[in-house]
Amino acid sequence: MAKRSPEQWHTFYLHESSRYDDRRYATSYGRVFARLHHEAITQALIGVSRESRLVEVACGTGHITALLQELGYTAIACDLTAEMMEYAQARCSGSEPEPSFVRASAFRLPFRDSDIDVLISTRFLHLFSLGQQRTVLSEFQRVLRPGGRLMVDFDNRSARWLMAVPHLFYNLLRYRRFEPDTHYNAITSTTAMLREVGFEPERCDGLGGTHLLSLSWIAPELAIRFGRLHRERPLRVAAEQFLITARRK
Ligand SMILES: C[S@@+](CC[C@H](N)C(=O)[O-])C[C@H]1O[C@@H](n2cnc3c(N)ncnc32)[C@H](O)[C@@H]1O
């Protein structure tokens, strides 16, 4: 059960914008995670035309927006929090063509039905309860064309139980609370939910793993190599997140 409303998340990211990159991506593990994440997205995009109309929802400070740009795509990047998007704009400015940025809520995207070829959304849906996730995924389904491709990731429930004790201490020390205020998804029920709202899941890659934290400190390249093994079973069970690639039916 997610514990903040969509409006509260907006307020949270308004205040988080100036420290988001430092907290999520500037640590040793943050850099390892980003590499693994970028590799998985790059692979998921193989065969996707550079001419595709590609939307990134909840782009935040633009980590994936910049990757898309490097790969030759011109994304339309959306986020509800203008302050987060300002960092994305700064990150992507200078090289041509620049992505376009639109302030928009994932619950009501400013696109017509079947208007989009590819939709990517990363580190976002875990903010919401299952019911809210279903609403957002239905909105993604509405704007994607039949056959269009969805790439979306979730926090992995099985890894949470595997790391229950360290996570408890982490939440107590960092956030002064017992439980996270985000939602953990199970892979099986998430693929079922995607089918129910009109997608055909095609692959599921595990991403990172908080147990890689100490190895990321000592030997980051080794952590990346070991992290890659978490893309697939059996180590996927310990991955921090999972990325699903699906087709719009
Ligand atoms: C954890 S950050 C993820 C940022 C980025 N995708 C990444 O991978 O680093 C979550 C983002 O969701 C945005 N957000 C929160 N609620 C939203 C909503 N209803 N619609 C669109 N974006 C929203 C926040 O402003 C924030 O930038």
PDB file of C-alpha atoms and ligand atoms in Angstrom:
ATOM      1  CA  MET A   1       0.000   0.000   0.000  1.00  0.00           C
ATOM      2  CA  ALA A   2       1.544   3.355  -1.018  1.00  0.00           C
ATOM      3  CA  LYS A   3       1.135   5.928   1.719  1.00  0.00           C
ATOM      4  CA  ARG A   4       1.286   9.271  -0.101  1.00  0.00           C
ATOM      5  CA  SER A   5      -1.308  10.695  -2.460  1.00  0.00           C
ATOM      6  CA  PRO A   6      -0.238  11.837  -5.982  1.00  0.00           C
ATOM      7  CA  GLU A   7      -0.359  15.458  -4.722  1.00  0.00           C
ATOM      8  CA  GLN A   8       1.904  14.608  -1.775  1.00  0.00           C
ATOM      9  CA  TRP A   9       4.416  12.992  -4.141  1.00  0.00           C
ATOM     10  CA  HIS A  10       4.484  16.160  -6.172  1.00  0.00           C
ATOM     11  CA  THR A  11       5.286  18.183  -3.035  1.00  0.00           C
ATOM     12  CA  PHE A  12       7.927  15.620  -2.053  1.00  0.00           C
ATOM     13  CA  TYR A  13       9.760  15.927  -5.410  1.00  0.00           C
ATOM     14  CA  LEU A  14       9.482  19.698  -5.346  1.00  0.00           C
ATOM     15  CA  HIS A  15      11.727  19.618  -2.256  1.00  0.00           C
ATOM     16  CA  GLU A  16      13.770  16.628  -3.405  1.00  0.00           C
ATOM     17  CA  SER A  17      14.779  18.068  -6.802  1.00  0.00           C
ATOM     18  CA  SER A  18      18.053  19.717  -5.693  1.00  0.00           C
ATOM     19  CA  ARG A  19      19.349  16.578  -3.940  1.00  0.00           C
ATOM     20  CA  TYR A  20      17.761  13.840  -6.080  1.00  0.00           C
ATOM     21  CA  ASP A  21      20.839  13.141  -8.215  1.00  0.00           C
ATOM     22  CA  ASP A  22      23.204  13.137  -5.233  1.00  0.00           C
ATOM     23  CA  ARG A  23      21.059  10.728  -3.265  1.00  0.00           C
ATOM     24  CA  ARG A  24      20.127   8.332  -6.059  1.00  0.00           C
ATOM     25  CA  TYR A  25      23.011   8.422  -8.500  1.00  0.00           C
ATOM     26  CA  ALA A  26      26.152   9.910  -6.909  1.00  0.00           C
ATOM     27  CA  THR A  27      26.857   7.047  -4.481  1.00  0.00           C
ATOM     28  CA  SER A  28      28.982   4.049  -5.520  1.00  0.00           C
ATOM     29  CA  TYR A  29      25.897   1.845  -5.668  1.00  0.00           C
ATOM     30  CA  GLY A  30      23.922   4.612  -7.427  1.00  0.00           C
ATOM     31  CA  ARG A  31      26.508   4.659 -10.225  1.00  0.00           C
ATOM     32  CA  VAL A  32      26.489   0.862 -10.492  1.00  0.00           C
ATOM     33  CA  PHE A  33      22.688   0.825 -10.592  1.00  0.00           C
ATOM     34  CA  ALA A  34      22.621   3.531 -13.281  1.00  0.00           C
ATOM     35  CA  ARG A  35      25.025   1.524 -15.496  1.00  0.00           C
ATOM     36  CA  LEU A  36      22.930  -1.638 -15.133  1.00  0.00           C
ATOM     37  CA  HIS A  37      19.727   0.306 -15.737  1.00  0.00           C
ATOM     38  CA  HIS A  38      21.091   2.007 -18.840  1.00  0.00           C
ATOM     39  CA  GLU A  39      22.327  -1.321 -20.235  1.00  0.00           C
ATOM     40  CA  ALA A  40      18.905  -2.938 -19.769  1.00  0.00           C
ATOM     41  CA  ILE A  41      17.064  -0.020 -21.424  1.00  0.00           C
ATOM     42  CA  THR A  42      19.578   0.089 -24.288  1.00  0.00           C
ATOM     43  CA  GLN A  43      19.046  -3.597 -24.914  1.00  0.00           C
ATOM     44  CA  ALA A  44      15.249  -3.263 -24.692  1.00  0.00           C
ATOM     45  CA  LEU A  45      15.421  -0.566 -27.392  1.00  0.00           C
ATOM     46  CA  ILE A  46      17.242  -2.769 -29.925  1.00  0.00           C
ATOM     47  CA  GLY A  47      15.244  -2.721 -33.149  1.00  0.00           C
ATOM     48  CA  VAL A  48      13.224   0.382 -32.188  1.00  0.00           C
ATOM     49  CA  SER A  49      13.383   2.957 -34.982  1.00  0.00           C
ATOM     50  CA  ARG A  50      15.077   6.312 -34.228  1.00  0.00           C
ATOM     51  CA  GLU A  51      12.078   7.921 -35.933  1.00  0.00           C
ATOM     52  CA  SER A  52       9.672   6.535 -33.303  1.00  0.00           C
ATOM     53  CA  ARG A  53       7.438   8.926 -31.447  1.00  0.00           C
ATOM     54  CA  LEU A  54       8.856   8.194 -28.015  1.00  0.00           C
ATOM     55  CA  VAL A  55       7.519   9.537 -24.720  1.00  0.00           C
ATOM     56  CA  GLU A  56       9.226   9.325 -21.354  1.00  0.00           C
ATOM     57  CA  VAL A  57       6.838   9.722 -18.423  1.00  0.00           C
ATOM     58  CA  ALA A  58       8.157  11.033 -15.066  1.00  0.00           C
ATOM     59  CA  CYS A  59      11.566  11.872 -16.529  1.00  0.00           C
ATOM     60  CA  GLY A  60      12.766  13.452 -13.261  1.00  0.00           C
ATOM     61  CA  THR A  61      16.266  14.910 -13.592  1.00  0.00           C
ATOM     62  CA  GLY A  62      16.701  13.266 -16.997  1.00  0.00           C
ATOM     63  CA  HIS A  63      18.993  10.242 -16.545  1.00  0.00           C
ATOM     64  CA  ILE A  64      17.072   8.183 -19.058  1.00  0.00           C
ATOM     65  CA  THR A  65      16.190  11.221 -21.206  1.00  0.00           C
ATOM     66  CA  ALA A  66      19.915  11.833 -21.727  1.00  0.00           C
ATOM     67  CA  LEU A  67      20.511   8.146 -22.507  1.00  0.00           C
ATOM     68  CA  LEU A  68      17.736   8.231 -25.120  1.00  0.00           C
ATOM     69  CA  GLN A  69      19.330  11.285 -26.649  1.00  0.00           C
ATOM     70  CA  GLU A  70      22.752   9.571 -26.748  1.00  0.00           C
ATOM     71  CA  LEU A  71      21.128   6.612 -28.484  1.00  0.00           C
ATOM     72  CA  GLY A  72      19.724   8.901 -31.175  1.00  0.00           C
ATOM     73  CA  TYR A  73      16.085   9.179 -30.051  1.00  0.00           C
ATOM     74  CA  THR A  74      14.296  12.492 -29.651  1.00  0.00           C
ATOM     75  CA  ALA A  75      12.036  11.970 -26.670  1.00  0.00           C
ATOM     76  CA  ILE A  76       9.072  13.949 -25.465  1.00  0.00           C
ATOM     77  CA  ALA A  77       9.837  13.975 -21.729  1.00  0.00           C
ATOM     78  CA  CYS A  78       7.062  14.619 -19.186  1.00  0.00           C
ATOM     79  CA  ASP A  79       7.055  15.147 -15.442  1.00  0.00           C
ATOM     80  CA  LEU A  80       4.624  16.661 -12.975  1.00  0.00           C
ATOM     81  CA  THR A  81       7.361  18.510 -11.076  1.00  0.00           C
ATOM     82  CA  ALA A  82       8.771  21.418 -13.078  1.00  0.00           C
ATOM     83  CA  GLU A  83      11.724  21.691 -10.648  1.00  0.00           C
ATOM     84  CA  MET A  84      12.832  18.098 -11.469  1.00  0.00           C
ATOM     85  CA  MET A  85      12.470  18.716 -15.198  1.00  0.00           C
ATOM     86  CA  GLU A  86      14.690  21.811 -15.009  1.00  0.00           C
ATOM     87  CA  TYR A  87      17.603  19.496 -14.147  1.00  0.00           C
ATOM     88  CA  ALA A  88      16.674  17.243 -17.073  1.00  0.00           C
ATOM     89  CA  GLN A  89      16.600  20.225 -19.412  1.00  0.00           C
ATOM     90  CA  ALA A  90      20.027  21.368 -18.230  1.00  0.00           C
ATOM     91  CA  ARG A  91      21.429  17.828 -18.636  1.00  0.00           C
ATOM     92  CA  CYS A  92      20.128  17.515 -22.197  1.00  0.00           C
ATOM     93  CA  SER A  93      20.829  21.027 -23.441  1.00  0.00           C
ATOM     94  CA  GLY A  94      23.474  21.646 -26.063  1.00  0.00           C
ATOM     95  CA  SER A  95      23.293  18.576 -28.246  1.00  0.00           C
ATOM     96  CA  GLU A  96      20.951  18.381 -31.202  1.00  0.00           C
ATOM     97  CA  PRO A  97      18.114  17.628 -31.459  1.00  0.00           C
ATOM     98  CA  GLU A  98      17.055  18.345 -27.874  1.00  0.00           C
ATOM     99  CA  PRO A  99      14.135  16.464 -26.329  1.00  0.00           C
ATOM    100  CA  SER A 100      10.962  18.435 -25.716  1.00  0.00           C
ATOM    101  CA  PHE A 101       9.746  18.806 -22.149  1.00  0.00           C
ATOM    102  CA  VAL A 102       6.094  18.897 -21.117  1.00  0.00           C
ATOM    103  CA  ARG A 103       4.722  19.314 -17.622  1.00  0.00           C
ATOM    104  CA  ALA A 104       2.076  16.614 -17.296  1.00  0.00           C
ATOM    105  CA  SER A 105       0.611  14.066 -14.914  1.00  0.00           C
ATOM    106  CA  ALA A 106       0.910  10.382 -15.757  1.00  0.00           C
ATOM    107  CA  PHE A 107      -2.730  10.043 -14.729  1.00  0.00           C
ATOM    108  CA  ARG A 108      -3.803  12.305 -17.612  1.00  0.00           C
ATOM    109  CA  LEU A 109      -1.293  12.504 -20.423  1.00  0.00           C
ATOM    110  CA  PRO A 110      -1.627  15.277 -23.024  1.00  0.00           C
ATOM    111  CA  PHE A 111      -1.681  12.885 -26.015  1.00  0.00           C
ATOM    112  CA  ARG A 112      -4.433  11.557 -28.248  1.00  0.00           C
ATOM    113  CA  ASP A 113      -5.416   7.868 -28.240  1.00  0.00           C
ATOM    114  CA  SER A 114      -2.875   5.620 -30.058  1.00  0.00           C
ATOM    115  CA  ASP A 115      -0.573   8.614 -30.657  1.00  0.00           C
ATOM    116  CA  ILE A 116       2.712   7.153 -29.336  1.00  0.00           C
ATOM    117  CA  ASP A 117       5.059   4.399 -30.602  1.00  0.00           C
ATOM    118  CA  VAL A 118       7.158   3.856 -27.444  1.00  0.00           C
ATOM    119  CA  LEU A 119       6.559   4.839 -23.833  1.00  0.00           C
ATOM    120  CA  ILE A 120       9.259   4.575 -21.155  1.00  0.00           C
ATOM    121  CA  SER A 121       8.816   5.246 -17.467  1.00  0.00           C
ATOM    122  CA  THR A 122      11.495   4.448 -14.893  1.00  0.00           C
ATOM    123  CA  ARG A 123      11.622   4.465 -11.074  1.00  0.00           C
ATOM    124  CA  PHE A 124       8.114   5.861 -10.989  1.00  0.00           C
ATOM    125  CA  LEU A 125       5.296   3.361 -10.554  1.00  0.00           C
ATOM    126  CA  HIS A 126       6.532   2.188  -7.145  1.00  0.00           C
ATOM    127  CA  LEU A 127       5.242   5.531  -5.794  1.00  0.00           C
ATOM    128  CA  PHE A 128       1.694   4.286  -6.183  1.00  0.00           C
ATOM    129  CA  SER A 129      -0.703   1.657  -4.838  1.00  0.00           C
ATOM    130  CA  LEU A 130      -1.732  -1.191  -7.132  1.00  0.00           C
ATOM    131  CA  GLY A 131      -5.027   0.557  -7.933  1.00  0.00           C
ATOM    132  CA  GLN A 132      -3.198   3.748  -8.910  1.00  0.00           C
ATOM    133  CA  GLN A 133      -0.640   1.774 -10.928  1.00  0.00           C
ATOM    134  CA  ARG A 134      -3.490   0.168 -12.848  1.00  0.00           C
ATOM    135  CA  THR A 135      -4.971   3.622 -13.620  1.00  0.00           C
ATOM    136  CA  VAL A 136      -1.595   4.916 -14.857  1.00  0.00           C
ATOM    137  CA  LEU A 137      -0.940   1.774 -16.939  1.00  0.00           C
ATOM    138  CA  SER A 138      -4.392   2.143 -18.532  1.00  0.00           C
ATOM    139  CA  GLU A 139      -3.459   5.717 -19.450  1.00  0.00           C
ATOM    140  CA  PHE A 140      -0.203   4.412 -20.995  1.00  0.00           C
ATOM    141  CA  GLN A 141      -2.265   1.856 -22.924  1.00  0.00           C
ATOM    142  CA  ARG A 142      -4.611   4.599 -24.189  1.00  0.00           C
ATOM    143  CA  VAL A 143      -1.849   6.751 -25.682  1.00  0.00           C
ATOM    144  CA  LEU A 144       0.215   3.900 -27.174  1.00  0.00           C
ATOM    145  CA  ARG A 145      -0.679   2.655 -30.650  1.00  0.00           C
ATOM    146  CA  PRO A 146      -1.560  -1.045 -31.067  1.00  0.00           C
ATOM    147  CA  GLY A 147       1.784  -2.876 -31.260  1.00  0.00           C
ATOM    148  CA  GLY A 148       3.509   0.062 -29.518  1.00  0.00           C
ATOM    149  CA  ARG A 149       6.171  -0.730 -26.950  1.00  0.00           C
ATOM    150  CA  LEU A 150       6.066  -0.085 -23.195  1.00  0.00           C
ATOM    151  CA  MET A 151       9.128  -0.147 -20.897  1.00  0.00           C
ATOM    152  CA  VAL A 152       8.324   0.276 -17.268  1.00  0.00           C
ATOM    153  CA  ASP A 153       9.985  -0.747 -14.006  1.00  0.00           C
ATOM    154  CA  PHE A 154       8.812  -1.653 -10.507  1.00  0.00           C
ATOM    155  CA  ASP A 155      10.348  -2.276  -7.070  1.00  0.00           C
ATOM    156  CA  ASN A 156      10.801  -6.016  -6.629  1.00  0.00           C
ATOM    157  CA  ARG A 157       8.855  -7.563  -3.761  1.00  0.00           C
ATOM    158  CA  SER A 158      10.961 -10.728  -3.523  1.00  0.00           C
ATOM    159  CA  ALA A 159      14.149  -8.684  -2.988  1.00  0.00           C
ATOM    160  CA  ARG A 160      12.432  -6.751  -0.227  1.00  0.00           C
ATOM    161  CA  TRP A 161      11.831  -9.914   1.801  1.00  0.00           C
ATOM    162  CA  LEU A 162      15.347 -11.117   1.086  1.00  0.00           C
ATOM    163  CA  MET A 163      16.744  -7.862   2.488  1.00  0.00           C
ATOM    164  CA  ALA A 164      14.092  -7.276   5.169  1.00  0.00           C
ATOM    165  CA  VAL A 165      16.453  -6.690   8.103  1.00  0.00           C
ATOM    166  CA  PRO A 166      18.956  -4.347   6.348  1.00  0.00           C
ATOM    167  CA  HIS A 167      16.019  -2.454   4.814  1.00  0.00           C
ATOM    168  CA  LEU A 168      14.467  -2.007   8.245  1.00  0.00           C
ATOM    169  CA  PHE A 169      17.664  -0.391   9.564  1.00  0.00           C
ATOM    170  CA  TYR A 170      18.078   1.691   6.417  1.00  0.00           C
ATOM    171  CA  ASN A 171      14.557   3.090   6.731  1.00  0.00           C
ATOM    172  CA  LEU A 172      15.026   3.790  10.418  1.00  0.00           C
ATOM    173  CA  LEU A 173      18.361   5.546   9.981  1.00  0.00           C
ATOM    174  CA  ARG A 174      17.659   7.445   6.789  1.00  0.00           C
ATOM    175  CA  TYR A 175      13.944   8.234   7.012  1.00  0.00           C
ATOM    176  CA  ARG A 176      13.118   7.634  10.707  1.00  0.00           C
ATOM    177  CA  ARG A 177      10.331   5.196   9.819  1.00  0.00           C
ATOM    178  CA  PHE A 178       9.744   1.457   9.985  1.00  0.00           C
ATOM    179  CA  GLU A 179       8.358   0.920   6.526  1.00  0.00           C
ATOM    180  CA  PRO A 180       8.964   2.446   3.102  1.00  0.00           C
ATOM    181  CA  ASP A 181       6.177   4.623   1.709  1.00  0.00           C
ATOM    182  CA  THR A 182       6.424   3.045  -1.706  1.00  0.00           C
ATOM    183  CA  HIS A 183       4.938  -0.091  -3.234  1.00  0.00           C
ATOM    184  CA  TYR A 184       6.720  -3.388  -3.921  1.00  0.00           C
ATOM    185  CA  ASN A 185       5.369  -5.457  -6.823  1.00  0.00           C
ATOM    186  CA  ALA A 186       5.516  -9.184  -7.412  1.00  0.00           C
ATOM    187  CA  ILE A 187       6.572 -10.096 -10.961  1.00  0.00           C
ATOM    188  CA  THR A 188       3.757 -12.605 -11.575  1.00  0.00           C
ATOM    189  CA  SER A 189       0.870 -10.376 -10.473  1.00  0.00           C
ATOM    190  CA  THR A 190       2.403  -7.373 -12.270  1.00  0.00           C
ATOM    191  CA  THR A 191       2.553  -9.193 -15.615  1.00  0.00           C
ATOM    192  CA  ALA A 192      -1.058 -10.321 -14.984  1.00  0.00           C
ATOM    193  CA  MET A 193      -2.077  -6.692 -14.317  1.00  0.00           C
ATOM    194  CA  LEU A 194      -0.361  -5.584 -17.532  1.00  0.00           C
ATOM    195  CA  ARG A 195      -2.303  -8.229 -19.501  1.00  0.00           C
ATOM    196  CA  GLU A 196      -5.564  -7.096 -17.901  1.00  0.00           C
ATOM    197  CA  VAL A 197      -5.049  -3.475 -18.982  1.00  0.00           C
ATOM    198  CA  GLY A 198      -4.177  -4.456 -22.576  1.00  0.00           C
ATOM    199  CA  PHE A 199      -0.460  -5.255 -22.810  1.00  0.00           C
ATOM    200  CA  GLU A 200       1.426  -8.401 -23.789  1.00  0.00           C
ATOM    201  CA  PRO A 201       4.584  -8.592 -21.634  1.00  0.00           C
ATOM    202  CA  GLU A 202       7.600  -9.792 -23.636  1.00  0.00           C
ATOM    203  CA  ARG A 203      10.537  -9.729 -21.241  1.00  0.00           C
ATOM    204  CA  CYS A 204      11.398  -8.988 -17.649  1.00  0.00           C
ATOM    205  CA  ASP A 205      14.909  -7.919 -16.590  1.00  0.00           C
ATOM    206  CA  GLY A 206      16.087  -7.702 -12.995  1.00  0.00           C
ATOM    207  CA  LEU A 207      17.896  -4.431 -12.165  1.00  0.00           C
ATOM    208  CA  GLY A 208      20.574  -3.976  -9.500  1.00  0.00           C
ATOM    209  CA  GLY A 209      20.261  -5.247  -5.944  1.00  0.00           C
ATOM    210  CA  THR A 210      20.883  -3.432  -2.670  1.00  0.00           C
ATOM    211  CA  HIS A 211      23.045  -6.376  -1.506  1.00  0.00           C
ATOM    212  CA  LEU A 212      25.554  -5.121  -4.150  1.00  0.00           C
ATOM    213  CA  LEU A 213      26.128  -2.023  -2.035  1.00  0.00           C
ATOM    214  CA  SER A 214      29.370  -3.030  -0.310  1.00  0.00           C
ATOM    215  CA  LEU A 215      30.809  -4.619  -3.470  1.00  0.00           C
ATOM    216  CA  SER A 216      30.013  -1.357  -5.338  1.00  0.00           C
ATOM    217  CA  TRP A 217      32.234   0.459  -2.859  1.00  0.00           C
ATOM    218  CA  ILE A 218      35.146  -1.933  -3.018  1.00  0.00           C
ATOM    219  CA  ALA A 219      35.084  -3.099  -6.634  1.00  0.00           C
ATOM    220  CA  PRO A 220      32.502  -1.288  -8.805  1.00  0.00           C
ATOM    221  CA  GLU A 221      33.382  -3.156 -12.025  1.00  0.00           C
ATOM    222  CA  LEU A 222      32.904  -6.470 -10.245  1.00  0.00           C
ATOM    223  CA  ALA A 223      29.586  -5.228  -8.829  1.00  0.00           C
ATOM    224  CA  ILE A 224      28.469  -4.399 -12.373  1.00  0.00           C
ATOM    225  CA  ARG A 225      29.476  -7.830 -13.640  1.00  0.00           C
ATOM    226  CA  PHE A 226      27.726  -9.565 -10.753  1.00  0.00           C
ATOM    227  CA  GLY A 227      24.761  -7.183 -11.140  1.00  0.00           C
ATOM    228  CA  ARG A 228      24.335  -8.237 -14.789  1.00  0.00           C
ATOM    229  CA  LEU A 229      23.639 -11.786 -13.609  1.00  0.00           C
ATOM    230  CA  HIS A 230      20.552 -10.419 -11.809  1.00  0.00           C
ATOM    231  CA  ARG A 231      18.850  -9.645 -15.116  1.00  0.00           C
ATOM    232  CA  GLU A 232      17.739 -13.273 -15.371  1.00  0.00           C
ATOM    233  CA  ARG A 233      16.612 -16.111 -13.143  1.00  0.00           C
ATOM    234  CA  PRO A 234      17.658 -17.389 -10.620  1.00  0.00           C
ATOM    235  CA  LEU A 235      19.338 -14.158  -9.348  1.00  0.00           C
ATOM    236  CA  ARG A 236      16.488 -11.958 -10.596  1.00  0.00           C
ATOM    237  CA  VAL A 237      14.736 -12.814  -7.345  1.00  0.00           C
ATOM    238  CA  ALA A 238      17.321 -10.607  -5.559  1.00  0.00           C
ATOM    239  CA  ALA A 239      17.179  -7.684  -8.013  1.00  0.00           C
ATOM    240  CA  GLU A 240      16.104  -4.348  -6.536  1.00  0.00           C
ATOM    241  CA  GLN A 241      13.780  -3.585  -9.431  1.00  0.00           C
ATOM    242  CA  PHE A 242      12.460  -5.302 -12.525  1.00  0.00           C
ATOM    243  CA  LEU A 243      11.974  -3.763 -15.958  1.00  0.00           C
ATOM    244  CA  ILE A 244       9.123  -5.076 -18.069  1.00  0.00           C
ATOM    245  CA  THR A 245       9.020  -4.650 -21.824  1.00  0.00           C
ATOM    246  CA  ALA A 246       5.522  -5.172 -23.222  1.00  0.00           C
ATOM    247  CA  ARG A 247       3.542  -4.625 -26.439  1.00  0.00           C
ATOM    248  CA  ARG A 248       0.260  -2.771 -26.532  1.00  0.00           C
ATOM    249  CA  LYS A 249      -2.372  -5.296 -27.732  1.00  0.00           C
TER     250      LYS A 249
HETATM  251  C1  LIG B   1      11.844   8.600  -8.395  1.00  0.00           C
HETATM  252  S1  LIG B   1      11.693   9.929  -9.570  1.00  0.00           S
HETATM  253  C2  LIG B   1      12.146   9.085 -11.082  1.00  0.00           C
HETATM  254  C3  LIG B   1      12.842   9.984 -12.052  1.00  0.00           C
HETATM  255  C4  LIG B   1      13.472   9.327 -13.271  1.00  0.00           C
HETATM  256  N1  LIG B   1      12.505   8.622 -14.078  1.00  0.00           N
HETATM  257  C5  LIG B   1      14.621   8.394 -12.894  1.00  0.00           C
HETATM  258  O1  LIG B   1      14.607   7.204 -13.328  1.00  0.00           O
HETATM  259  O2  LIG B   1      15.550   8.834 -12.215  1.00  0.00           O
HETATM  260  C6  LIG B   1       9.922  10.053  -9.722  1.00  0.00           C
HETATM  261  C7  LIG B   1       9.466  11.200 -10.617  1.00  0.00           C
HETATM  262  O3  LIG B   1       8.043  11.109 -10.776  1.00  0.00           O
HETATM  263  C8  LIG B   1       7.530  12.427 -10.856  1.00  0.00           C
HETATM  264  N2  LIG B   1       6.087  12.374 -10.588  1.00  0.00           N
HETATM  265  C9  LIG B   1       5.474  12.215  -9.395  1.00  0.00           C
HETATM  266  N3  LIG B   1       4.142  12.134  -9.576  1.00  0.00           N
HETATM  267  C10 LIG B   1       3.912  12.245 -10.911  1.00  0.00           C
HETATM  268  C11 LIG B   1       2.752  12.205 -11.727  1.00  0.00           C
HETATM  269  N4  LIG B   1       1.529  12.030 -11.207  1.00  0.00           N
HETATM  270  N5  LIG B   1       2.897  12.329 -13.062  1.00  0.00           N
HETATM  271  C12 LIG B   1       4.131  12.500 -13.630  1.00  0.00           C
HETATM  272  N6  LIG B   1       5.268  12.549 -12.908  1.00  0.00           N
HETATM  273  C13 LIG B   1       5.165  12.421 -11.569  1.00  0.00           C
HETATM  274  C14 LIG B   1       8.342  13.189  -9.838  1.00  0.00           C
HETATM  275  O4  LIG B   1       8.270  14.575 -10.058  1.00  0.00           O
HETATM  276  C15 LIG B   1       9.732  12.595 -10.051  1.00  0.00           C
HETATM  277  O5  LIG B   1      10.453  13.347 -10.995  1.00  0.00           O
END
